[in-house]
Coordinates of C-alpha atoms and ligand atoms in Angstrom, one line a residue:
M76 CA 205.2 182.5 235.7
A77 CA 202.8 185.3 236.6
E78 CA 200.6 185.0 239.7
S79 CA 197.4 183.6 238.6
N80 CA 195.3 185.7 241.0
H81 CA 195.9 188.6 238.6
L82 CA 194.4 186.8 235.7
S83 CA 190.8 186.8 234.4
P84 CA 188.5 184.2 235.9
G85 CA 189.3 180.8 234.5
W86 CA 192.7 181.6 233.2
N87 CA 195.4 179.5 234.7
L88 CA 198.9 180.0 233.2
P89 CA 200.7 176.9 234.6
A90 CA 197.9 174.6 233.4
G91 CA 197.9 176.5 230.1
E92 CA 201.5 175.9 229.6
A93 CA 201.1 172.2 230.3
L94 CA 198.2 172.1 227.8
L95 CA 200.3 173.8 225.1
Q96 CA 203.1 171.3 225.7
D97 CA 200.7 168.5 225.1
V98 CA 199.1 170.2 222.1
F99 CA 202.5 170.7 220.5
G100 CA 203.2 167.0 221.0
I101 CA 199.9 166.1 219.4
V102 CA 200.5 168.5 216.5
M103 CA 203.9 167.0 215.9
E104 CA 202.7 163.4 216.0
E105 CA 199.3 163.7 214.3
I106 CA 200.0 166.4 211.7
V107 CA 203.7 166.9 211.1
R108 CA 204.6 163.2 211.2
K109 CA 201.5 161.2 210.3
G110 CA 200.0 163.9 208.1
T111 CA 203.1 163.7 205.8
D112 CA 203.2 159.9 205.8
A113 CA 201.9 158.6 202.5
S114 CA 200.7 155.4 204.1
E115 CA 198.2 157.4 206.3
K116 CA 195.0 158.8 205.1
V117 CA 194.7 162.4 203.7
C118 CA 191.4 162.6 205.7
E119 CA 189.1 160.3 207.4
W120 CA 186.0 161.3 205.5
K121 CA 182.6 161.5 207.2
E122 CA 179.2 162.7 206.0
P123 CA 178.2 166.0 207.7
E124 CA 175.6 164.6 210.0
E125 CA 177.8 161.9 211.3
L126 CA 180.7 164.3 211.6
K127 CA 178.6 166.7 213.7
K128 CA 177.9 163.9 216.1
L129 CA 181.5 162.8 216.4
L130 CA 182.6 166.4 217.0
D131 CA 180.0 167.3 219.6
L132 CA 180.1 170.9 218.5
E133 CA 177.6 172.5 220.9
L134 CA 179.1 175.2 223.2
R135 CA 178.0 174.9 226.9
S136 CA 178.2 177.0 230.0
H137 CA 180.6 174.6 231.8
G138 CA 184.2 174.0 230.8
E139 CA 185.9 170.7 230.2
K140 CA 188.9 169.0 231.8
Q141 CA 192.3 169.2 230.1
E142 CA 192.3 165.6 229.1
Q143 CA 189.0 166.0 227.3
I144 CA 190.3 169.1 225.5
L145 CA 193.3 167.1 224.3
D146 CA 191.0 164.4 223.1
R147 CA 189.1 167.0 221.2
C148 CA 192.3 168.3 219.6
R149 CA 193.0 164.8 218.4
T150 CA 189.5 164.3 217.0
I151 CA 189.7 167.6 215.2
I152 CA 192.9 166.6 213.5
Q153 CA 191.7 163.1 212.8
Y154 CA 188.7 164.3 210.7
S155 CA 190.5 167.2 209.1
V156 CA 192.2 167.2 205.7
K157 CA 195.9 167.0 206.0
T158 CA 197.0 169.5 203.3
C159 CA 200.6 168.5 204.0
H160 CA 199.9 164.9 202.9
P161 CA 201.9 163.6 199.9
R162 CA 198.7 162.6 198.2
F163 CA 196.9 165.9 198.6
F164 CA 197.0 167.9 195.4
N165 CA 195.5 171.4 195.1
Q166 CA 196.8 174.6 193.5
L167 CA 196.6 176.5 196.8
F168 CA 198.9 174.2 198.8
S169 CA 202.5 172.9 198.3
G170 CA 203.0 170.8 201.4
L171 CA 204.6 171.3 204.8
E172 CA 207.7 173.6 204.7
P173 CA 209.0 173.3 208.3
H174 CA 210.7 176.7 208.4
A175 CA 207.6 178.5 207.1
L176 CA 205.6 176.6 209.7
A177 CA 208.0 177.7 212.4
G178 CA 207.4 181.3 211.3
R179 CA 203.6 180.7 211.4
I180 CA 203.8 179.3 214.9
I181 CA 205.8 182.3 216.2
T182 CA 203.5 184.7 214.4
E183 CA 200.4 183.1 216.0
T184 CA 202.0 183.0 219.4
L185 CA 203.2 186.6 219.4
N186 CA 199.8 187.6 218.1
T187 CA 200.7 191.1 217.2
S188 CA 199.3 193.4 214.5
Q189 CA 201.3 194.8 211.6
Y190 CA 199.9 198.3 211.8
T191 CA 202.4 200.3 213.8
Y192 CA 206.1 200.2 214.6
E193 CA 205.4 200.4 218.3
I194 CA 203.4 197.1 218.3
A195 CA 205.4 195.3 215.6
P196 CA 208.9 196.7 215.5
V197 CA 210.5 193.6 214.1
F198 CA 207.8 192.8 211.6
V199 CA 207.5 196.3 210.2
L200 CA 211.2 196.3 209.3
M201 CA 211.0 192.7 208.1
E202 CA 207.9 193.2 205.9
E203 CA 209.7 196.1 204.2
E204 CA 212.7 194.0 203.5
V205 CA 210.7 191.1 202.1
L206 CA 208.6 193.4 199.9
K207 CA 211.8 195.0 198.7
K208 CA 213.2 191.6 197.7
L209 CA 210.0 190.6 195.9
R210 CA 210.0 194.0 194.1
A211 CA 213.6 193.4 193.1
L212 CA 212.6 190.1 191.5
V213 CA 209.9 192.0 189.6
G214 CA 212.6 194.3 188.4
W215 CA 211.9 197.4 190.5
S216 CA 214.6 199.2 192.6
S217 CA 211.9 201.3 194.4
G218 CA 208.2 201.2 194.9
D219 CA 205.6 200.3 197.6
G220 CA 203.7 197.3 198.7
V221 CA 202.0 195.5 201.5
F222 CA 200.9 192.0 202.5
C223 CA 197.2 191.5 202.0
P224 CA 194.8 188.9 203.2
G225 CA 195.0 186.9 200.0
G226 CA 195.3 187.5 196.3
S227 CA 191.7 188.4 195.8
I228 CA 192.1 191.3 198.2
S229 CA 195.4 192.2 196.5
N230 CA 193.6 192.3 193.2
M231 CA 190.8 194.4 194.5
C232 CA 193.2 196.9 196.2
A233 CA 195.1 197.3 192.9
L234 CA 191.8 198.1 191.2
N235 CA 191.0 200.6 193.9
L236 CA 194.4 202.2 193.6
A237 CA 194.1 202.6 189.8
R238 CA 190.8 204.2 190.2
Y239 CA 192.0 206.6 192.9
Q240 CA 195.0 207.6 190.9
R241 CA 192.9 208.6 187.9
Y242 CA 190.0 210.0 190.0
P243 CA 191.3 211.1 193.5
D244 CA 187.9 212.8 194.1
C245 CA 186.2 209.4 194.3
K246 CA 187.7 208.8 197.8
Q247 CA 185.4 211.6 199.1
R248 CA 182.6 211.7 196.6
G249 CA 182.4 208.0 195.8
L250 CA 180.7 206.8 192.6
R251 CA 179.3 210.3 192.0
A252 CA 182.8 211.4 190.9
L253 CA 183.1 208.7 188.3
P254 CA 182.2 208.1 184.7
P255 CA 181.5 204.5 183.6
L256 CA 184.8 202.7 183.8
A257 CA 186.1 199.7 181.8
I258 CA 188.3 196.9 183.1
F259 CA 189.9 194.4 180.8
T260 CA 190.9 190.8 181.4
T261 CA 190.4 187.4 179.9
Q262 CA 187.9 184.6 180.5
E263 CA 190.7 182.7 182.1
S264 CA 191.5 185.3 184.8
H265 CA 190.7 184.7 188.4
Y266 CA 187.1 185.3 189.6
S267 CA 188.3 187.7 192.3
L268 CA 188.3 190.5 189.7
Q269 CA 184.5 190.1 189.3
K270 CA 184.2 190.3 193.1
G271 CA 186.4 193.3 193.3
A272 CA 184.5 195.2 190.6
A273 CA 181.2 194.4 192.4
F274 CA 182.6 195.3 195.8
L275 CA 184.0 198.6 194.6
G276 CA 180.7 199.6 193.2
M277 CA 181.9 199.5 189.6
G278 CA 179.8 196.5 188.8
T279 CA 180.7 193.3 187.0
D280 CA 179.4 194.8 183.8
S281 CA 182.5 197.0 183.8
I282 CA 184.6 194.0 183.0
R283 CA 185.2 193.4 179.3
L284 CA 186.5 190.0 178.5
V285 CA 189.5 189.9 176.1
K286 CA 189.9 186.9 173.9
A287 CA 192.5 184.3 174.9
D288 CA 194.2 181.8 172.6
E289 CA 193.9 178.0 172.8
R290 CA 196.4 177.9 175.6
G291 CA 194.6 180.5 177.6
K292 CA 196.9 183.5 176.9
M293 CA 195.4 187.0 176.3
I294 CA 195.5 188.1 172.7
P295 CA 196.9 191.6 172.8
E296 CA 195.3 192.6 169.4
D297 CA 191.9 191.8 170.9
L298 CA 192.7 193.9 174.0
E299 CA 193.3 196.8 171.6
K300 CA 190.0 196.1 170.0
Q301 CA 188.1 195.9 173.2
I302 CA 189.6 199.2 174.4
N303 CA 188.5 200.9 171.3
Q304 CA 185.0 199.4 171.6
A305 CA 184.6 200.4 175.2
E306 CA 185.5 204.0 174.3
A307 CA 183.1 204.0 171.4
E308 CA 180.4 202.9 173.9
G309 CA 181.2 205.8 176.2
A310 CA 183.1 204.0 178.9
V311 CA 186.5 205.1 180.1
P312 CA 189.2 202.4 179.9
L313 CA 191.0 202.2 183.2
F314 CA 192.6 198.9 184.1
V315 CA 194.0 195.8 182.5
S316 CA 194.5 192.7 184.6
A317 CA 196.9 190.3 183.0
T318 CA 197.5 186.9 184.6
S319 CA 200.8 185.2 185.1
G320 CA 199.8 181.6 185.7
T321 CA 196.0 181.4 185.2
T322 CA 194.3 179.4 187.8
V323 CA 193.0 176.6 185.7
L324 CA 195.2 176.4 182.6
G325 CA 198.5 177.8 183.9
A326 CA 198.8 180.3 181.1
F327 CA 201.1 183.3 181.2
D328 CA 199.7 186.3 179.4
P329 CA 202.2 188.0 177.0
L330 CA 203.1 191.0 179.3
E331 CA 205.4 192.9 176.9
A332 CA 202.7 193.2 174.2
I333 CA 200.0 194.0 176.8
A334 CA 202.2 196.6 178.4
N335 CA 202.6 198.2 175.0
V336 CA 198.9 198.5 174.6
C337 CA 198.5 199.9 178.1
Q338 CA 201.2 202.4 177.6
Q339 CA 199.7 203.6 174.3
H340 CA 196.2 204.1 176.0
G341 CA 197.5 205.2 179.4
L342 CA 195.9 202.3 181.3
W343 CA 196.9 200.9 184.6
L344 CA 198.5 197.5 184.1
H345 CA 198.0 195.0 186.9
V346 CA 199.6 191.6 186.8
D347 CA 197.8 188.9 188.8
A348 CA 200.8 186.6 189.4
A349 CA 199.2 185.0 192.5
W350 CA 200.7 181.7 191.8
G351 CA 203.0 182.4 188.8
G352 CA 204.9 185.2 190.6
S353 CA 207.2 182.6 192.2
V354 CA 208.5 181.7 188.8
L355 CA 210.4 185.0 188.9
L356 CA 212.8 183.1 191.2
S357 CA 213.9 180.9 188.4
Q358 CA 216.5 182.2 186.0
T359 CA 215.5 179.5 183.5
H360 CA 211.7 180.2 183.5
R361 CA 211.3 183.8 184.5
H362 CA 211.1 184.8 180.9
L363 CA 207.5 183.7 181.1
L364 CA 206.9 186.9 182.9
D365 CA 209.0 189.2 180.7
G366 CA 207.6 192.7 180.8
I367 CA 206.3 192.4 184.4
E368 CA 208.6 195.3 185.3
R369 CA 206.4 197.5 183.2
A370 CA 203.3 196.8 185.4
D371 CA 201.9 199.3 187.8
S372 CA 200.9 196.6 190.3
V373 CA 201.6 193.0 190.9
C374 CA 199.8 190.4 193.1
W375 CA 202.0 187.5 194.2
N376 CA 201.0 184.7 196.6
P377 CA 204.1 182.9 198.1
H378 CA 201.6 180.7 199.9
K379 CA 201.0 178.9 196.7
L380 CA 204.1 177.7 194.8
L381 CA 206.5 178.6 197.6
A382 CA 204.7 176.7 200.3
T383 CA 204.8 179.4 203.0
G384 CA 201.3 178.4 204.2
L385 CA 198.2 180.5 204.3
Q386 CA 198.3 183.4 204.1
C387 CA 201.1 185.1 202.4
S388 CA 200.0 187.4 199.5
A389 CA 201.9 190.5 198.5
L390 CA 200.6 193.4 196.6
L391 CA 203.5 195.2 195.0
L392 CA 203.4 198.7 193.5
R393 CA 205.7 200.6 191.2
D394 CA 204.4 203.8 192.7
T395 CA 206.8 206.0 194.8
S396 CA 204.3 208.8 195.5
N397 CA 202.7 207.2 198.5
L398 CA 199.6 206.5 196.5
M399 CA 198.5 203.6 198.7
K400 CA 198.4 205.7 201.9
Q401 CA 196.7 208.6 200.2
C402 CA 194.1 206.2 198.7
H403 CA 193.4 204.1 201.8
G404 CA 194.4 206.3 204.7
A405 CA 192.0 207.7 207.2
Q406 CA 194.6 209.2 209.7
A407 CA 193.0 207.8 212.8
T408 CA 194.4 210.0 215.5
Y409 CA 194.2 207.5 218.4
L410 CA 196.5 205.0 216.5
F411 CA 198.6 207.0 214.0
Q412 CA 199.7 209.9 216.2
Q413 CA 202.1 212.1 214.3
D414 CA 204.2 213.1 217.3
K415 CA 205.6 209.7 218.2
F416 CA 209.3 209.4 219.2
Y417 CA 210.2 207.4 216.1
D418 CA 209.8 207.9 212.3
V419 CA 206.1 207.6 211.9
S420 CA 206.4 206.6 208.3
L421 CA 207.1 203.2 209.9
D422 CA 203.5 203.0 210.9
T423 CA 202.3 201.3 207.7
G424 CA 198.8 200.4 208.9
D425 CA 197.1 203.3 207.2
K426 CA 198.1 202.0 203.7
V427 CA 195.6 199.1 203.9
I428 CA 191.8 198.8 204.2
Q429 CA 192.0 196.8 207.5
C430 CA 192.9 198.1 211.0
G431 CA 194.5 195.1 212.7
R432 CA 196.5 193.2 210.2
R433 CA 198.2 189.8 210.5
V434 CA 201.9 189.4 210.3
D435 CA 202.5 187.5 207.0
C436 CA 206.1 188.2 206.3
L437 CA 207.8 186.0 208.9
K438 CA 207.0 182.7 207.4
L439 CA 208.5 183.7 204.0
W440 CA 211.5 185.5 205.6
L441 CA 212.4 182.6 207.9
M442 CA 212.1 180.0 205.1
W443 CA 214.2 182.2 202.8
K444 CA 216.8 182.7 205.5
A445 CA 216.9 178.9 206.2
V446 CA 217.1 177.5 202.7
G447 CA 218.3 180.5 200.7
G448 CA 217.0 181.9 197.4
S449 CA 219.0 179.4 195.4
A450 CA 217.1 176.4 197.0
L451 CA 213.8 178.2 196.3
E452 CA 214.9 178.6 192.7
Q453 CA 215.7 174.9 192.5
R454 CA 212.2 174.0 193.9
V455 CA 210.5 176.1 191.2
D456 CA 212.7 174.5 188.5
W457 CA 212.0 171.1 189.9
A458 CA 208.3 171.7 189.5
F459 CA 208.8 172.5 185.9
T460 CA 210.9 169.4 185.3
L461 CA 208.3 167.2 186.8
T462 CA 205.5 168.9 184.9
R463 CA 207.3 168.2 181.6
K464 CA 208.0 164.6 182.6
R465 CA 204.4 164.0 183.5
Y466 CA 203.2 165.7 180.4
K467 CA 205.2 163.3 178.3
R468 CA 203.7 160.4 180.1
W469 CA 200.2 161.8 179.7
E470 CA 200.8 162.2 176.0
L471 CA 201.0 158.4 175.9
G472 CA 197.4 158.1 176.5
E473 CA 194.4 160.2 177.4
Q474 CA 193.1 157.4 179.5
E475 CA 196.0 157.2 181.8
R476 CA 195.6 160.9 182.4
E477 CA 192.0 160.6 183.3
K478 CA 192.9 157.9 185.8
N479 CA 195.2 160.3 187.5
L480 CA 192.7 163.0 188.0
L481 CA 190.0 163.0 190.6
V482 CA 187.8 165.9 191.5
M483 CA 187.9 167.0 195.1
G484 CA 184.1 166.9 195.1
Q485 CA 184.2 163.3 194.2
A486 CA 186.3 162.4 197.1
R487 CA 183.5 160.2 198.4
D488 CA 184.3 157.7 195.7
V489 CA 187.7 157.0 197.2
T490 CA 186.7 156.9 200.9
D491 CA 187.1 153.2 201.1
K492 CA 190.6 153.2 199.8
K493 CA 193.3 153.4 202.3
R494 CA 195.0 156.3 200.6
Q495 CA 193.0 159.1 199.3
C496 CA 194.1 161.3 196.5
Y497 CA 192.7 164.8 196.2
V498 CA 193.1 166.5 192.9
Q499 CA 191.3 169.5 191.7
S500 CA 190.4 170.5 188.1
P501 CA 189.9 167.5 185.9
T502 CA 189.4 169.7 182.9
L503 CA 192.9 170.9 182.5
L504 CA 194.2 171.2 179.1
N505 CA 197.8 171.6 180.2
P506 CA 199.2 169.0 182.5
V507 CA 199.1 169.1 186.2
V508 CA 201.8 167.4 188.2
P509 CA 202.6 166.3 191.7
S510 CA 206.1 167.4 192.4
P511 CA 207.8 165.9 195.4
F512 CA 210.2 168.2 197.1
I513 CA 209.8 168.1 200.8
R514 CA 209.7 164.7 202.5
G515 CA 208.1 163.2 199.5
K516 CA 205.4 165.8 199.5
C517 CA 203.7 166.4 196.2
F518 CA 202.4 169.7 195.0
L519 CA 200.5 170.7 192.0
F520 CA 202.0 172.8 189.3
F521 CA 200.0 173.5 186.2
G522 CA 201.7 173.0 182.9
V523 CA 203.3 175.9 181.3
C524 CA 205.1 174.3 178.4
Ligands
PLP867 C1 194.7 181.9 193.8 C2 194.6 183.0 192.9 C3 194.0 184.2 193.3 C4 193.3 184.4 194.6 O1 194.2 184.3 195.7 P1 193.6 184.1 197.1 O2 194.8 184.3 198.0 O3 193.0 182.7 197.2 O4 192.5 185.1 197.4 C5 194.0 185.2 192.4 N1 194.5 185.1 191.1 C6 195.0 183.9 190.7 C7 195.6 183.8 189.3 C8 195.1 182.8 191.6 O5 195.7 181.7 191.1

């Protein structure tokens, strides 16, 4: 243990170590064990005013004793939602995967940044390997990629890359270098595309909504029509965002037909497979994404269906020309020196729009190492099996289905019940199903039948 007189005022490592031992104990008992016990509550719900009092949030000039801090940790956990609970249902969460959690704990504790090899030697190599594996599942033997802070940012970066590829001048000259551009997606696509278009200065008006069928899948003939119409109105068609697993209906857009249209018109095809991407692991069901290998970019969130925990979102590119670095790079000389004693192409930090970047590969890598790709495939298949079982039961009666669905926003109605059940999206047309796969934990999988 280091001598504490070299530390900043108020830092005491031996006491800190004791605190951490205790905190790990509390985490194990109150979250990992109780949080996954179906007989415990998902959350002890309080109205905001009461919760504020219970938490005593105010920050003061004096510090508190260790015992008090431990009490605070318990209180925080007590009133927080246990997303690992078997009765917690939401499309962003799939329960507590212990190996992934171990990866998250190590990541947090090492607290490094993913930007250069010198500060993250292990994780730079690991990220590349994980991305290579994900690309292989897409069907690419080469390409590029990066872990982004979420699918929304992955989608936005894909849009920026498409724009830069067509109009490299816009990096320097901005919007002055651009004609009015057109982006195509369906009503069912994720709202992050709207945010991305606004954030990149293209404006939400650039987005043209392509019709979807009754199951929520893009109609390729209408895409063709919309492209022609955009051109007739003087806009330049640039980008098509197809979705593999739409957020609400769980629809998989027909990628082959969409890729044909994109190829014919020379458009960038992005596939937002934020949650559906994990279906690529399943030999039985991956046909839902047939044609994905023809995409230019793919967004895939293992933190959804694969249960790695937030955040784990990959942006994958077919490009091999270093487009991402050219598009986003700024060559900061204090960080990305070109005369380092190792291969500076390992300094991947200039490919992204952040400076410091979290390590997001370890949780997925460790889980994969521990259970193997075949178990991940079984988990995905199991989700489908349960979805279909549940769907058959729901076919028996609409009423039963309604009973099973609660809106998260209505959680107040169930606060008196010992067990709370959180489910999002009561308006689903396709079924939604809790699929137990880890310690009885359920997770949501939207119907895709
Ligand atoms: C969840 C989701 C996103 C957004 O991902 P975040 O990581 O939450 O930003 C984008 N697209 C689809 C289809 C999604 O389901």
